[in-house]
Tab-separated table of C-alpha atoms in Angstrom:
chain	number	residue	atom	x	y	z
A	1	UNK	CA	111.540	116.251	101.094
A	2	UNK	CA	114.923	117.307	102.179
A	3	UNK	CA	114.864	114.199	104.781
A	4	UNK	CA	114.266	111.976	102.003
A	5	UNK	CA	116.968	113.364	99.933
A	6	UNK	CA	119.447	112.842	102.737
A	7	UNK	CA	118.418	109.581	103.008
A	8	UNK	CA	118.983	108.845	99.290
A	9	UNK	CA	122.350	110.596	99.419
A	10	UNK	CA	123.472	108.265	102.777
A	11	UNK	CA	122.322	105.210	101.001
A	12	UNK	CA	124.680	106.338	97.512
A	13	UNK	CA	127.743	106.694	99.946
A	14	UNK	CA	126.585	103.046	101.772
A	15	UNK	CA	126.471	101.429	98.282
A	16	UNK	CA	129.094	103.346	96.730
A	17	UNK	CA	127.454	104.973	93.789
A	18	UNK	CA	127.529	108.084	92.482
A	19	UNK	CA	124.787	111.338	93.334
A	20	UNK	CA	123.220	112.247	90.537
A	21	UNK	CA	120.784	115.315	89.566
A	22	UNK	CA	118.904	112.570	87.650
A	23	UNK	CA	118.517	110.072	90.965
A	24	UNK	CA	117.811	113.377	92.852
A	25	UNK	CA	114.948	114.396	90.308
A	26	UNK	CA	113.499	111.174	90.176
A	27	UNK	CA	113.002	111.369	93.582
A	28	UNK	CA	111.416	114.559	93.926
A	29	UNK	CA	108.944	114.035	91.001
A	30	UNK	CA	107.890	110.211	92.712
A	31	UNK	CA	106.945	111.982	95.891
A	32	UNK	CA	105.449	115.509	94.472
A	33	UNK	CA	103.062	112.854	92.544
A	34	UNK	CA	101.093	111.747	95.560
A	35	UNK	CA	99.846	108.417	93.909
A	36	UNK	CA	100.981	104.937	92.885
A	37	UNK	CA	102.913	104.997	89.845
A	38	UNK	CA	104.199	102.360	87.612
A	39	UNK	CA	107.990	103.148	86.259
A	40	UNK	CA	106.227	103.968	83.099
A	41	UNK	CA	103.993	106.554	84.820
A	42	UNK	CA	106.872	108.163	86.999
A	43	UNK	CA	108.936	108.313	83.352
A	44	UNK	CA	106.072	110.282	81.851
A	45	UNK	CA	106.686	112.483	84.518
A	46	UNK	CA	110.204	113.048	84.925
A	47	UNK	CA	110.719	113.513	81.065
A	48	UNK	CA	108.916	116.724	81.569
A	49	UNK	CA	111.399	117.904	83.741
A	50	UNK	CA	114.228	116.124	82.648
A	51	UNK	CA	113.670	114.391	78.995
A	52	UNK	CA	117.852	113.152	79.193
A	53	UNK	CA	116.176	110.564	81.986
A	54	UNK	CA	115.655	107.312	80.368
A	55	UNK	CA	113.265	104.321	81.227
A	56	UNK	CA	116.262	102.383	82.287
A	57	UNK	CA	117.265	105.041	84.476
A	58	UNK	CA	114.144	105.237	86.138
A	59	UNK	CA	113.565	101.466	86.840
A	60	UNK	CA	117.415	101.617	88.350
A	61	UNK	CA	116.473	103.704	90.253
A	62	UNK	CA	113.238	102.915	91.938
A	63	UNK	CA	114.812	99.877	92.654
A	64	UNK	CA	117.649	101.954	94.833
A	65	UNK	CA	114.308	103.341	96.539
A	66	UNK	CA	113.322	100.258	97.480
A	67	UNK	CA	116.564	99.504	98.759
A	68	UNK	CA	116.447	102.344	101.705
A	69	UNK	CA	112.944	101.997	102.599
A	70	UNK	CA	112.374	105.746	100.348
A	71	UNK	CA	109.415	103.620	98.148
A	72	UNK	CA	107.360	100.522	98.189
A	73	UNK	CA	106.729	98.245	95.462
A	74	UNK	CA	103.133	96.623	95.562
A	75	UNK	CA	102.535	94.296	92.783
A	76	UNK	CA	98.689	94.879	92.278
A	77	UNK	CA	96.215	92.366	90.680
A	78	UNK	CA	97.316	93.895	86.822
A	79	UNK	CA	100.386	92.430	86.622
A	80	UNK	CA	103.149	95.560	86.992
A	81	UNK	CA	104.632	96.816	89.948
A	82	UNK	CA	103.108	100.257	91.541
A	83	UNK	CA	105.253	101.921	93.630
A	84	UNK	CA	104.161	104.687	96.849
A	85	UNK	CA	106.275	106.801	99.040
A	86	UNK	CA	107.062	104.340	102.061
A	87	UNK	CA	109.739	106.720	104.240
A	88	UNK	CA	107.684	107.473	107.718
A	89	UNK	CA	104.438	106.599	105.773
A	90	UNK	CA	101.551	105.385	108.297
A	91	UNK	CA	100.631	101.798	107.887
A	92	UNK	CA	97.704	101.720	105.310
A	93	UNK	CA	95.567	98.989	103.162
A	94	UNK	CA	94.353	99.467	99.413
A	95	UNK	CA	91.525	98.962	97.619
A	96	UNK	CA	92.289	98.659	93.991
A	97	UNK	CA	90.274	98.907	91.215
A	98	UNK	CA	90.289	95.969	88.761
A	99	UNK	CA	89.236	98.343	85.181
A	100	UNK	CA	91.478	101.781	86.266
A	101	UNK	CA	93.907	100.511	88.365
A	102	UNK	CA	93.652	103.230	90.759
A	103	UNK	CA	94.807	102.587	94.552
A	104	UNK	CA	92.684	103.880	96.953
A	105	UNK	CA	94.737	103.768	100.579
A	106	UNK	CA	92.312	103.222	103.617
A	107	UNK	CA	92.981	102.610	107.548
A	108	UNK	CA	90.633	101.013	110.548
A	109	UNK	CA	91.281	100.567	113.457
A	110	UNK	CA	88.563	97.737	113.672
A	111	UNK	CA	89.866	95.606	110.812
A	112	UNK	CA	93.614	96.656	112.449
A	113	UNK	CA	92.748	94.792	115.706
A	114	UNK	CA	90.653	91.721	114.425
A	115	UNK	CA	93.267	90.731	112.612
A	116	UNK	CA	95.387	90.986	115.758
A	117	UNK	CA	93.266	89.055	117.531
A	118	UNK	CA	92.763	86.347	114.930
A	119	UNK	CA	96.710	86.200	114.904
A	120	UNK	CA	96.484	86.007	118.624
A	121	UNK	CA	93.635	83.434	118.533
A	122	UNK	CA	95.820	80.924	116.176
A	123	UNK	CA	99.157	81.269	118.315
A	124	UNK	CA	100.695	83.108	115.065
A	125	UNK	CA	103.526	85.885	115.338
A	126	UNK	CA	102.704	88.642	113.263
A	127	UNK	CA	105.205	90.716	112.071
A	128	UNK	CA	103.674	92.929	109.105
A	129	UNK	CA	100.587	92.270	106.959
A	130	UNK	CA	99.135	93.722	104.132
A	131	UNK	CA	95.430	93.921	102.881
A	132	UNK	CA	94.424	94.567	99.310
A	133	UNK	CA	90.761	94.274	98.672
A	134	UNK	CA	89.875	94.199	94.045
A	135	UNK	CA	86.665	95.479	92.640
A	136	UNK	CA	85.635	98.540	90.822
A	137	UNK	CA	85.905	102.092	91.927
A	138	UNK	CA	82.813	104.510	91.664
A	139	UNK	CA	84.162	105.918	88.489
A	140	UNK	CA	84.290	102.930	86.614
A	141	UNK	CA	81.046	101.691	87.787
A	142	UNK	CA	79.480	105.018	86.984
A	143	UNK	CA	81.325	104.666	83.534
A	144	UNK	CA	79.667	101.184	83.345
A	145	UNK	CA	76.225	102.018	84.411
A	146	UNK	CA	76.597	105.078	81.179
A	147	UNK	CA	77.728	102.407	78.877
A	148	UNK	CA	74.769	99.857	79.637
A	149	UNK	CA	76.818	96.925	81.636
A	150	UNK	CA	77.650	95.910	84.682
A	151	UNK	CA	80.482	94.988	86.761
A	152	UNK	CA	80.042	92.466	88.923
């Protein structure tokens, strides 16, 4: 994590903003949470360590993640952003679950290189993708199956 709060700290003196303990906290709470959070869910968090940290605060601030490459905002199926850990992160897809919201992250290789070749095939330039597949993770179908329905 101390690479990441270097990173933070260079992109401050870039932009000309203050360090804070509160953008430094943020920061370390976002990647000790090893999921994809919504502002709302990385407040939650922080407030336990720091309750002074407002909503606004941490919305400012994930946006100033964004900025030097520390997060990723991936606007999922439900409407609000999610945002993951993106500094020196692997290239990875998501399946996401349309009743939890949970993010599953997944790589092949297979699915990696036919879509290569299907860029290749149509003359087109790729220079980044992403793949989200939506359906329902095994909890929530479980869940379902307990409670008599079905998802489809």
């Amino acid at each position: 994590m101390r690479e990441e709060v270097q990173v933070l700290r260079d992109h401050l003196v870039k932009k000309r903003l203050k360090r804070t303990a509160q953008r430094e906290t943020i920061l370390e709470v976002f990647l000790q949470a090893k999921r994809h959070l919504t502002v709302e869910d990385l407040h939650n968090l922080v407030k336990h360590r720091d309750p002074s940290i407002g909503l606004t605060t941490v919305y400012r601030t994930m946006k100033l993640f964004c900025e030097c490459n520390l997060a990723r905002a991936n606007y999922f199926q439900e409407g609000r952003v999610r945002y993951e850990p993106q500094h020196k992160t692997a290239h990875h897809d998501h399946m996401i679950c349309l009743n939890c919201g949970e993010a599953l992250e997944f790589v092949n290789d297979q699915i990696e290189r036919l879509q290569e070749k299907m860029a290749a095939k149509y003359g087109f330039h790729m220079t980044n993708h992403r793949m989200e597949i939506f359906g329902y993770c095994k909890d929530c179908r479980k869940s379902a199956k307990k409670q008599d329905r079905d998802f489809m």
